[in-house]
Each structure stands twice: as C-alpha cells, then as structure tokens.
Amino acid sequence: MRLDKFLKVSRLIKRRTLAKQVADQGRITINEKVAKASSVVKESDELAIRFGQKIVTVKINMLKETTKKDDAASMYTILKEEKLEKVEPEFMDDED
C-alpha cells in the first residue's frame, strides 16, 4: 500500500493530499529512510512522522484498504513521541 494512502486510511493524517505534501517535504521516514508519498509500506514497518515540534514514531500492525474511524487506531501502534526544542521554519505546520 502507498504511504499516503496508509496515512489517510489510518487517520494519522486526515487528507491524502496533506500526507503527500508532508512526505514530499522529507518529514516522513520508513525504517529510518526518507520516504516519498508513493513509497510502499508493509506490516511491521516503522514510520517516523514530523508534526511541527514533535516526531511521532509508529509501527504498522495491519494494512486495510478502508476502515471505520473506530478501527483506524488498530492499524498502528505508537512507539514513541518526541518533543523537539527548536523548530526549523520549513517544518512549521500551516494548519493552525
């Protein structure tokens, strides 16, 4: 499954176009390698996503083409959340 689609279906990022933008900015890694929106993810991969001042690391538990909102969180497990001290301007979120 494509990375941008997984992020949308799992509801880690609400919209697929936003997931594509975040990936194109180099803010997502799969198993510690910078990922593109078209990168293929599989079960047991680790994703690190940079959201403004924090980095969220998750492990993929399962892949589904579609899911209900209540079941979306079961697609991944949050391994850690790191808060960053200083944010570089290019990584600031525009959605405030």
mmCIF file of C-alpha atoms in Angstrom:
data_model
loop_
_atom_site.group_PDB
_atom_site.id
_atom_site.type_symbol
_atom_site.label_atom_id
_atom_site.label_comp_id
_atom_site.label_asym_id
_atom_site.label_seq_id
_atom_site.Cartn_x
_atom_site.Cartn_y
_atom_site.Cartn_z
ATOM 1 C CA MET A 1 0.000 0.000 0.000
ATOM 2 C CA ARG A 2 1.197 3.510 -0.768
ATOM 3 C CA LEU A 3 2.379 5.598 2.172
ATOM 4 C CA ASP A 4 -0.028 8.480 1.520
ATOM 5 C CA LYS A 5 -2.997 6.111 1.349
ATOM 6 C CA PHE A 6 -1.984 4.349 4.585
ATOM 7 C CA LEU A 7 -1.691 7.667 6.414
ATOM 8 C CA LYS A 8 -5.179 8.667 5.275
ATOM 9 C CA VAL A 9 -6.886 5.313 5.953
ATOM 10 C CA SER A 10 -5.240 5.003 9.387
ATOM 11 C CA ARG A 11 -6.167 8.647 10.073
ATOM 12 C CA LEU A 12 -2.645 9.575 11.147
ATOM 13 C CA ILE A 13 -3.053 12.420 8.631
ATOM 14 C CA LYS A 14 -6.583 13.450 7.693
ATOM 15 C CA ARG A 15 -6.222 14.033 3.948
ATOM 16 C CA ARG A 16 -4.223 12.185 1.326
ATOM 17 C CA THR A 17 -3.077 15.416 -0.318
ATOM 18 C CA LEU A 18 -1.737 16.628 3.030
ATOM 19 C CA ALA A 19 0.023 13.273 3.532
ATOM 20 C CA LYS A 20 1.632 13.726 0.103
ATOM 21 C CA GLN A 21 2.828 17.239 0.984
ATOM 22 C CA VAL A 22 4.331 16.093 4.290
ATOM 23 C CA ALA A 23 6.134 13.212 2.566
ATOM 24 C CA ASP A 24 7.403 15.461 -0.241
ATOM 25 C CA GLN A 25 8.928 17.778 2.386
ATOM 26 C CA GLY A 26 11.014 14.868 3.708
ATOM 27 C CA ARG A 27 9.204 14.768 7.062
ATOM 28 C CA ILE A 28 8.407 11.022 6.994
ATOM 29 C CA THR A 29 10.788 8.082 7.249
ATOM 30 C CA ILE A 30 10.099 4.387 6.805
ATOM 31 C CA ASN A 31 12.558 2.232 8.738
ATOM 32 C CA GLU A 32 14.863 5.282 9.065
ATOM 33 C CA LYS A 33 14.913 6.031 5.307
ATOM 34 C CA VAL A 34 13.295 9.189 3.939
ATOM 35 C CA ALA A 35 10.060 8.235 2.201
ATOM 36 C CA LYS A 36 8.051 9.616 -0.693
ATOM 37 C CA ALA A 37 4.251 9.586 -0.854
ATOM 38 C CA SER A 38 4.446 6.729 -3.359
ATOM 39 C CA SER A 39 6.676 4.568 -1.132
ATOM 40 C CA VAL A 40 5.237 1.152 -0.358
ATOM 41 C CA VAL A 41 4.583 0.318 3.286
ATOM 42 C CA LYS A 42 4.073 -3.140 4.729
ATOM 43 C CA GLU A 43 3.186 -4.631 8.082
ATOM 44 C CA SER A 44 5.845 -4.233 10.809
ATOM 45 C CA ASP A 45 7.396 -1.147 9.138
ATOM 46 C CA GLU A 46 8.254 1.746 11.448
ATOM 47 C CA LEU A 47 7.190 5.234 10.403
ATOM 48 C CA ALA A 48 8.550 8.437 11.931
ATOM 49 C CA ILE A 49 6.413 11.472 11.108
ATOM 50 C CA ARG A 50 7.425 15.019 11.960
ATOM 51 C CA PHE A 51 4.492 17.223 13.020
ATOM 52 C CA GLY A 52 5.767 20.724 13.803
ATOM 53 C CA GLN A 53 7.510 20.398 17.170
ATOM 54 C CA LYS A 54 7.157 16.648 17.633
ATOM 55 C CA ILE A 55 8.141 13.411 15.972
ATOM 56 C CA VAL A 56 5.722 10.505 16.278
ATOM 57 C CA THR A 57 7.079 7.004 15.664
ATOM 58 C CA VAL A 58 4.554 4.258 14.893
ATOM 59 C CA LYS A 59 4.707 0.594 13.945
ATOM 60 C CA ILE A 60 2.294 -0.659 11.288
ATOM 61 C CA ASN A 61 0.173 -3.548 12.605
ATOM 62 C CA MET A 62 -2.059 -4.162 9.593
ATOM 63 C CA LEU A 63 -2.976 -2.768 6.204
ATOM 64 C CA LYS A 64 -6.582 -2.241 5.123
ATOM 65 C CA GLU A 65 -7.961 -0.558 2.021
ATOM 66 C CA THR A 66 -10.741 1.065 4.041
ATOM 67 C CA THR A 67 -11.602 1.182 7.721
ATOM 68 C CA LYS A 68 -14.095 2.698 10.098
ATOM 69 C CA LYS A 69 -12.983 5.547 12.310
ATOM 70 C CA ASP A 70 -13.143 3.370 15.451
ATOM 71 C CA ASP A 71 -10.936 0.665 13.893
ATOM 72 C CA ALA A 72 -8.338 3.011 12.361
ATOM 73 C CA ALA A 73 -6.181 3.181 15.506
ATOM 74 C CA SER A 74 -5.734 -0.610 15.465
ATOM 75 C CA MET A 75 -3.781 -0.310 12.191
ATOM 76 C CA TYR A 76 -0.731 1.049 14.058
ATOM 77 C CA THR A 77 0.919 1.223 17.470
ATOM 78 C CA ILE A 78 2.529 4.429 18.721
ATOM 79 C CA LEU A 79 6.061 3.551 19.810
ATOM 80 C CA LYS A 80 7.172 6.997 20.965
ATOM 81 C CA GLU A 81 6.504 10.712 20.732
ATOM 82 C CA GLU A 82 9.472 13.068 20.906
ATOM 83 C CA LYS A 83 9.105 16.777 21.505
ATOM 84 C CA LEU A 84 11.653 18.956 19.715
ATOM 85 C CA GLU A 85 13.146 22.043 21.305
ATOM 86 C CA LYS A 86 13.656 24.203 18.229
ATOM 87 C CA VAL A 87 11.671 24.023 15.010
ATOM 88 C CA GLU A 88 13.213 24.974 11.698
ATOM 89 C CA PRO A 89 10.901 27.321 9.738
ATOM 90 C CA GLU A 90 10.453 24.922 6.808
ATOM 91 C CA PHE A 91 8.859 22.354 9.135
ATOM 92 C CA MET A 92 6.203 24.628 10.596
ATOM 93 C CA ASP A 93 2.644 23.447 10.033
ATOM 94 C CA ASP A 94 0.354 25.833 8.174
ATOM 95 C CA GLU A 95 -2.863 24.403 9.667
ATOM 96 C CA ASP A 96 -3.070 26.443 12.875
#
